[in-house]
């Protein structure tokens, strides 16, 4: 057996685990953020146990995921770098339809921080550095997003408590990714201004397989089931968070919420086919900016956020030439949103929502009159930024009142 075959076999065994399938019957995986949190916990446990600990090396750890479930990870590497620092790693399993980071070795080296409390996160080789605004991370910081940072902090605190220390004991976690710079070439990181490696991501901790024919078929099946059960209104979400946010505002049964993901258009047409009288698109500005110009299969590889379009739309709502130019140079839809907020241009969001409804009617063609189409755009913290509806009565709500200025 060659060294490459041995390594491949090792990786497969390291990320093997009991099969977990989502409601579409597809095998889920774990995010780079979950892997980093697990590696950080393993390294902290080893560090606090000391070099002579009989439990060394740590073979597996269990962490709490943001979705409220526990997950156990095999530890790929567990080694002392010196007498004050331990490195542990976890191999990322992307589940079905894995992305570029599937099989990546996510490494975290942990040491004690004598100058502060809690967890301080630094970046190592293979983890990108943020060089442009719009990612939600300060420029100059390692590309580890908010939820993974929290997961790592909670996992390290859990390890500290298990060793009898205060939960806010100071530690430093240096995150790195083996061959991360090479892996990043297969991602859009450079376009977003994240250079030198991949990003440590994940809002739920779990990877849902999105861009497959099987997933599209399962979305159609979810619409069919809703129709068969007589539901007159379904919610087509572009992602887990927007679905969660909309649940707080729409009093509908679980069956009505369908994670359409990148297949907003096909799922809407399925609603018309199955005689469902109302469909509400819910999502964030990135996907909505694509749908507003008629792109209803919204995978990042298929079409990019059109900053020229966003700049023109902002101009219609009073953006100065300088702000228009700033929007054209935006690194992401989130960056565009930050620019709009900073310049009092948030009326652009409900305008995008109206365009989503208009483009939906065009997509439906002769069947446009048979389906009421709504759109609700949320920010990353769950605030409703804008909404629109093809119904003059607006969107039926169960909690709160839709602000008229955002409709």
PDB file of N, CA and C in Angstrom, residues 80 219 375 407:
ATOM      1  N   UNK A  80       2.097  17.003  21.481  1.00  0.00           N
ATOM      2  CA  UNK A  80       2.699  18.131  22.172  1.00  0.00           C
ATOM      3  C   UNK A  80       3.692  18.799  21.230  1.00  0.00           C
ATOM      4  N   UNK A 219     -36.716  18.482  -2.577  1.00  0.00           N
ATOM      5  CA  UNK A 219     -37.471  19.720  -2.398  1.00  0.00           C
ATOM      6  C   UNK A 219     -38.834  19.591  -3.075  1.00  0.00           C
ATOM      7  N   UNK A 375     -42.199  37.867  -0.251  1.00  0.00           N
ATOM      8  CA  UNK A 375     -40.759  37.786  -0.010  1.00  0.00           C
ATOM      9  C   UNK A 375     -40.431  38.504   1.289  1.00  0.00           C
ATOM     10  N   UNK A 407     -42.187  47.843   3.680  1.00  0.00           N
ATOM     11  CA  UNK A 407     -43.003  47.011   2.827  1.00  0.00           C
ATOM     12  C   UNK A 407     -42.969  47.426   1.381  1.00  0.00           C
TER      13      UNK A 407
END
